[in-house]
Coordinates of C-alpha atoms and ligand atoms in Angstrom, one line a residue:
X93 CA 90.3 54.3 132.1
X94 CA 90.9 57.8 131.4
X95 CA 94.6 59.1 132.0
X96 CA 95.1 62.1 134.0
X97 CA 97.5 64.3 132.2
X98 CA 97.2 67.2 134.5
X99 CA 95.6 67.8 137.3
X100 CA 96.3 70.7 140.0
X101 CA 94.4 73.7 141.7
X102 CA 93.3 75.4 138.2
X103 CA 92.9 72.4 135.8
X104 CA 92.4 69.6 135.1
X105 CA 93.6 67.8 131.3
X106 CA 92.9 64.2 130.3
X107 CA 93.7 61.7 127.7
X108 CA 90.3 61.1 125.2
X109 CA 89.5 59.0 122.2
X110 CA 88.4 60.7 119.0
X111 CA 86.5 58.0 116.8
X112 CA 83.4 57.4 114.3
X113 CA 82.2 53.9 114.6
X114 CA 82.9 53.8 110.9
X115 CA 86.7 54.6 111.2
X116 CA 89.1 52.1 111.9
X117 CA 91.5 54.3 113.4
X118 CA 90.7 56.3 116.4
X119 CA 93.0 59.8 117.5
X120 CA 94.1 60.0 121.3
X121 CA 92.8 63.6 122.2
X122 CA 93.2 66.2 125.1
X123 CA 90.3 67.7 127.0
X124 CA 91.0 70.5 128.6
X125 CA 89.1 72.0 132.0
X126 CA 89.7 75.2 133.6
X127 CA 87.6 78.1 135.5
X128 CA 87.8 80.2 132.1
X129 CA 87.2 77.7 129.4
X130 CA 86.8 74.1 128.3
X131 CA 88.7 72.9 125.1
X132 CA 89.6 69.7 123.1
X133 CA 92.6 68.9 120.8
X134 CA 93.7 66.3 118.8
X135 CA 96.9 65.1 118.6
X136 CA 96.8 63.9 115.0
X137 CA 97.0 67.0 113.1
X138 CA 97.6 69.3 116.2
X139 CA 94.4 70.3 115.7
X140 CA 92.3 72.3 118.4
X141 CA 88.7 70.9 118.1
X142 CA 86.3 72.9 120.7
X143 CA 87.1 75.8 122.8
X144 CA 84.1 77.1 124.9
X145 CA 85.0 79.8 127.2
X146 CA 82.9 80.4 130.3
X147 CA 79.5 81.7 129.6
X148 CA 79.8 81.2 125.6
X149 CA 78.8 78.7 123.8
X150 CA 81.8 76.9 121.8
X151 CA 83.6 79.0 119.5
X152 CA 84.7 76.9 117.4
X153 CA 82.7 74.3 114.8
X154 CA 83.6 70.7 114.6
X155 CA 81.6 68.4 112.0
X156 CA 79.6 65.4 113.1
X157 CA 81.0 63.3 110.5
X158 CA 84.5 64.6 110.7
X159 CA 86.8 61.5 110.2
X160 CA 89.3 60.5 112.1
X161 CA 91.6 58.0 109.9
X162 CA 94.9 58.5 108.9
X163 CA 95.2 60.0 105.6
X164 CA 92.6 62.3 105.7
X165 CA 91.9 65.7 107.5
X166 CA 89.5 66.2 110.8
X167 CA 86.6 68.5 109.3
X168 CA 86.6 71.4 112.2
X169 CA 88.2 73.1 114.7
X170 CA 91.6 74.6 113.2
X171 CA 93.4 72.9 111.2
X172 CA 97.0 74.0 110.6
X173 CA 97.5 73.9 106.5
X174 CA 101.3 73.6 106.3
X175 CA 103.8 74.0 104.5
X176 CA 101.9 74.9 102.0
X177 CA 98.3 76.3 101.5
X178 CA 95.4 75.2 99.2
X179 CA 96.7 73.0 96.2
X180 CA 101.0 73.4 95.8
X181 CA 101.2 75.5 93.0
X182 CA 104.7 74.3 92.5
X183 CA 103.8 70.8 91.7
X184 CA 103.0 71.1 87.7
X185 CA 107.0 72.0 87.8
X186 CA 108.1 69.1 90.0
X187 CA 106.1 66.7 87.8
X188 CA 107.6 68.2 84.5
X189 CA 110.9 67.4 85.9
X190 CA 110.3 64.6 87.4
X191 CA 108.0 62.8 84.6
X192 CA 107.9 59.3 85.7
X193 CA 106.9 60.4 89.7
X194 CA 103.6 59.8 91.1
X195 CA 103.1 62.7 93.7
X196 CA 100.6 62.4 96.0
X197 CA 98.0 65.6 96.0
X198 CA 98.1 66.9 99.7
X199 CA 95.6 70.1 100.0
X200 CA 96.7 72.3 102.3
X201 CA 100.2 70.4 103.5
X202 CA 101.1 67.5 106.0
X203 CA 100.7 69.1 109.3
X204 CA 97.5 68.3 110.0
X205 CA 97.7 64.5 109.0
X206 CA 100.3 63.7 111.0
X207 CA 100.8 62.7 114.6
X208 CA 102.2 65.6 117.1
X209 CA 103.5 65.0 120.5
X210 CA 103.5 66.9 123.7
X211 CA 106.1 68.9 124.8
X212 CA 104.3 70.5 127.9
X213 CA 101.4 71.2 129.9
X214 CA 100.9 73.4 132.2
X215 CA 98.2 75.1 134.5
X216 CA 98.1 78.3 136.3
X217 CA 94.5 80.7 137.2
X218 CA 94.6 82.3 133.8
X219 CA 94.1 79.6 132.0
X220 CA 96.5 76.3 130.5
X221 CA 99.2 76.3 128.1
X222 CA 99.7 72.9 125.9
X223 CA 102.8 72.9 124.0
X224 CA 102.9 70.8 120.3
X225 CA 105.5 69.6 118.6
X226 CA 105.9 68.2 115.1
X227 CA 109.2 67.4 113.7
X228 CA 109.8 66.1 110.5
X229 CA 112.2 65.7 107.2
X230 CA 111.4 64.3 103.7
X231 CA 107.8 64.3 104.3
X232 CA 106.9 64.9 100.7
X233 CA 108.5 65.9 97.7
X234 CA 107.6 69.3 96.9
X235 CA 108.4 70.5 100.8
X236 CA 112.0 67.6 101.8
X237 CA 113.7 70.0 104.4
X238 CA 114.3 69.1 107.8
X239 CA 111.5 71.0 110.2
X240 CA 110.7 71.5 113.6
X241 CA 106.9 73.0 114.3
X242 CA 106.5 74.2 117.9
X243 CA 102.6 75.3 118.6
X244 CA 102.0 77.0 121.7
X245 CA 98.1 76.9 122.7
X246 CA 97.0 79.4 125.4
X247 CA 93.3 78.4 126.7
X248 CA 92.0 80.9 129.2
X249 CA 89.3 83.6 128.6
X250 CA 90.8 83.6 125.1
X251 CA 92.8 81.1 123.0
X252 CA 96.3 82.2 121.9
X253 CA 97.6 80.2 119.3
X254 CA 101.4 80.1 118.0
X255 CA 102.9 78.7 115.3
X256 CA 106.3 79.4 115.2
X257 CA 108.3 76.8 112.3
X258 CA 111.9 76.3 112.6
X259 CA 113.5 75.8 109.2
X260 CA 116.5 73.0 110.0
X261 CA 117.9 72.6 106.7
X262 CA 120.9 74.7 105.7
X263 CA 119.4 76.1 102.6
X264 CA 116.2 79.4 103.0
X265 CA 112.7 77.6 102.3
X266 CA 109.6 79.0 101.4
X267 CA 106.0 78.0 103.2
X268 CA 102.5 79.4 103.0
X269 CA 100.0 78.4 105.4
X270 CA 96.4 79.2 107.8
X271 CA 95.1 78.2 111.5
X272 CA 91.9 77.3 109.3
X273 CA 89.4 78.5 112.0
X274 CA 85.6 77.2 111.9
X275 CA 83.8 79.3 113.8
X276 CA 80.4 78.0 115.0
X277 CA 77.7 80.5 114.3
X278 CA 73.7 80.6 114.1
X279 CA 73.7 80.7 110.1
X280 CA 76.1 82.5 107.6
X281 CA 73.7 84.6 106.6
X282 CA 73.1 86.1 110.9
X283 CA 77.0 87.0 110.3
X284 CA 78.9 90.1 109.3
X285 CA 82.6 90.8 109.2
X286 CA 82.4 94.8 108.5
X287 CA 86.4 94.7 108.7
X288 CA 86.6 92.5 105.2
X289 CA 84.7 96.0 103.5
X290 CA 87.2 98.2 101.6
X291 CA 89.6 95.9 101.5
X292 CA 91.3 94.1 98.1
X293 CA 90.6 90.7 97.8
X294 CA 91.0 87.7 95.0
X295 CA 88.3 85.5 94.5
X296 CA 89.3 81.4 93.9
X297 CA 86.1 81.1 92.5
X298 CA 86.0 83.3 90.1
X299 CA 90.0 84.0 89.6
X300 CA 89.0 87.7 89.7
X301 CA 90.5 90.1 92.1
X302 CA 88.3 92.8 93.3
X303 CA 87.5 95.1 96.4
X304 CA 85.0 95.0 98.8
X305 CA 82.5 97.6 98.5
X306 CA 79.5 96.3 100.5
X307 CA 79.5 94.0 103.7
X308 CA 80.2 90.6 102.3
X309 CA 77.9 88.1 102.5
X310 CA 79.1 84.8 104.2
X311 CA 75.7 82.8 102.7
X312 CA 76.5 80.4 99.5
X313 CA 79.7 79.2 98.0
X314 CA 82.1 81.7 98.9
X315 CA 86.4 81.1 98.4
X316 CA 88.0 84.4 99.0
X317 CA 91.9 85.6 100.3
X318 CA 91.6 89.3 101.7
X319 CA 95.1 91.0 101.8
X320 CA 94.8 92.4 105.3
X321 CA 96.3 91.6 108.4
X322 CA 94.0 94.3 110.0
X323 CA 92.1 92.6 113.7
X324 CA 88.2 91.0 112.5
X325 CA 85.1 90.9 114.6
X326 CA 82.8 87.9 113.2
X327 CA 79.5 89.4 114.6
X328 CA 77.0 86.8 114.9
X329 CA 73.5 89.4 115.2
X330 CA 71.0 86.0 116.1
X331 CA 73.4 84.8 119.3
X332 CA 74.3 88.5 120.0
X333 CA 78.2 87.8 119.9
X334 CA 81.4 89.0 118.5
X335 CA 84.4 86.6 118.1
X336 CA 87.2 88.7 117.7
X337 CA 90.5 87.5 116.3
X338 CA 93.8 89.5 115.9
X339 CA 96.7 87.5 113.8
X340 CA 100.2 87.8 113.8
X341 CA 102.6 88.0 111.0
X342 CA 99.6 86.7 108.3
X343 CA 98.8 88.5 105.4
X344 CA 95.4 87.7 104.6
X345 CA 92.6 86.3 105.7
X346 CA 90.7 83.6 104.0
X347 CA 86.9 83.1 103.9
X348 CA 85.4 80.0 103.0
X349 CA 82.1 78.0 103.3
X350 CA 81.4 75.2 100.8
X351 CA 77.8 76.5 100.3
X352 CA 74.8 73.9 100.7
X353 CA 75.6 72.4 96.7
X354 CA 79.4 71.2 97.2
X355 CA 78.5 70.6 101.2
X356 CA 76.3 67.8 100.3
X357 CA 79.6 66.2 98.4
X358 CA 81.4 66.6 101.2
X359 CA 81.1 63.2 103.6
X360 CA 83.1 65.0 106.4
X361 CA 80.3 67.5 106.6
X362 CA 77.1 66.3 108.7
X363 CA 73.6 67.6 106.8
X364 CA 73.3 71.5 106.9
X365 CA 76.7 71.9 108.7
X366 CA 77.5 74.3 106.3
X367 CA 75.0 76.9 107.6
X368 CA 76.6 76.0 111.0
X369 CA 80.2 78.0 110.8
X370 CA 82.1 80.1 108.8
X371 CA 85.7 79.8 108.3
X372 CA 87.7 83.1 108.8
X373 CA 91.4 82.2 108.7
X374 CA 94.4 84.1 109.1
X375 CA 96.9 83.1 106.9
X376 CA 99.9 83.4 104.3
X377 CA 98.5 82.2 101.2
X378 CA 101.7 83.3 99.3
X379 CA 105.0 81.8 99.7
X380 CA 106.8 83.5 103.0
X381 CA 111.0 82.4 103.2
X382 CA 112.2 80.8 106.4
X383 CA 116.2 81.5 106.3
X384 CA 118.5 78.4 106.7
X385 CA 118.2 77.9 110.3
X386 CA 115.9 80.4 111.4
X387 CA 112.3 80.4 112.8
X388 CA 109.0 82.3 111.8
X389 CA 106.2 82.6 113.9
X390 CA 102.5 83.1 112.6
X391 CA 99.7 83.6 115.3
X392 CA 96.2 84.2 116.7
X393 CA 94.2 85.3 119.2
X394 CA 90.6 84.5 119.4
X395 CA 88.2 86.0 122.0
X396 CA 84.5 86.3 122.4
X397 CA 82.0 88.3 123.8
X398 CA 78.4 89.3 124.2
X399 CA 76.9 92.3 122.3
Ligands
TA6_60 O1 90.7 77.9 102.9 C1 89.7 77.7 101.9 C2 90.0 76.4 101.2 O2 91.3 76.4 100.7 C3 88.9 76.1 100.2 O3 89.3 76.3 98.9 C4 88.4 74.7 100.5 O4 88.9 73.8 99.7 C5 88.8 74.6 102.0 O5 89.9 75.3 102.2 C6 88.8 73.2 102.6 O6 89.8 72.4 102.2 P1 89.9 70.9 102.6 O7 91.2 70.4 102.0 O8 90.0 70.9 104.1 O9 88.7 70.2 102.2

């Protein structure tokens, strides 16, 4: 039976199950229903999955062979890469001190394996407002402290997403992270970002930094960390639409799609997903302090139109 969460004269949220027959596990979700928008979320991870303003279709990609088992990340959506970003580059140290440790590898953090709980929902005509929580302490060895993440997701005729992470522990710690946005589009190669041009950027494939001289090109492997915090338009010329997307308090801005060669290792990744979305993420890829006690607040907004 599905379990009303919220239901009053602008929206409606219920309870849903997020499976694959071949999991074991299934994720309690929330869909989300409102004039402006329609949107999804998982719980596990914190993770938005869909949101589909009115008129547009969704914004956001979401694999057809995503899993959703403990353990392991859901491919799509946003997933929240905290408290650290990519592979821990502190972890060579930890296991020279630490020789006889096995440390399990976590790309991109905990946050988006673990279970987050509901602190609020809330309705009103300009759309709903879901408030996440994930608290935490000794959740792996290379990140111990105590923690408090509060995200505060906006669904209207845009999404507004906040991250703001308390640091409980009485010593400064250090995080890097992304809302690791897959945007659905017709085919990387229909897309331009003419914001990315002129701007410095290092290449993970190559371990070159470089600057963009010509519009980038989102077709093939590409790995790349722009150092700009400047708004981007992902202009999608085959659907005729911009998604725009301002951050706060990020640094860069990744871009990443596996390319059709790794994509085709991936099992999360249905066949030709790849040529489905492009992830544009706003992030800090370099360690940011949180002060003993304090709380930093990363964010986005995302918003679409026709063109
Ligand atoms: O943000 C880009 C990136 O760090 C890539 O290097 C790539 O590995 C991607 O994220 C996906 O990582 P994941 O752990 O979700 O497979």
């Amino acid at each position: 039976m599905t379990k009303i969460l919220l239901d009053n004269d602008y929206a409606q949220v219920t309870s849903i199950t997020l499976h694959q027959e071949s999991d074991k596990d299934c994720f309690e979700g929330l869909s989300i229903s409102h004039a402006h928008c329609q949107a999804k979320v998982s719980l596990y991870g914190g993770q938005v999955l869909s949101f589909k303003p009115e008129g547009h279709k969704d914004v956001l990609w979401l694999s057809e062979q995503a899993s959703y088992q403990e353990g392991k990340a859901i491919r799509g959506g946003i997933p929240l890469c905290w408290p650290w970003f990519g592979a821990n580059n502190k972890q060579s140290q930890y296991l020279a001190e630490h020789p006889n440790t096995a440390l399990k590898v976590v790309n991109h953090g905990f946050a988006r394996q673990l279970p987050w709980h509901i602190a609020s929902i809330e309705a009103d005509e300009s759309g709903v407002t879901l408030v996440l929580v994930l608290s935490g302490e000794n959740q792996h060895p290379l990140w111990p402290n105590a923690y408090t993440l509060t995200q505060t997701l906006f669904f209207g005729k845009s999404l507004k997403q906040t991250l703001a992470m308390s640091n409980l522990s009485s010593e400064d710690v250090q995080y890097s992270a992304a809302l690791h946005s897959y945007f659905t589009v017709s085919n990387p190669k229909n897309v331009s970002i003419d914001a990315l041009t002129g701007l410095s950027y290092h290449d993970k494939l190559t371990g070159n930094s470089s600057t963009q001289e010509e519009s980038v090109s989102c077709v093939g492997e590409i790995d790349r960390e722009y150092h700009s915090s400047e708004k981007m338009t992902v202009i999608d010329h085959n659907w005729q639409r911009k998604i725009e997307i301002k951050s706060g308090n990020c640094q860069q801005w990744v871009l990443w799609n596996p390319g059709t060669e790794l994509a085709d290792t991936m099992a999360d990744i249905h066949p030709q997903g790849e040529q489905e979305y492009v992830c544009l993420e706003a992030a800090n890829t370099r360690w940011q302090t949180i002060p003993a006690g304090e709380t930093v607040t990363i964010s986005q907004e995302i918003s679409v139109t026709h063109c």
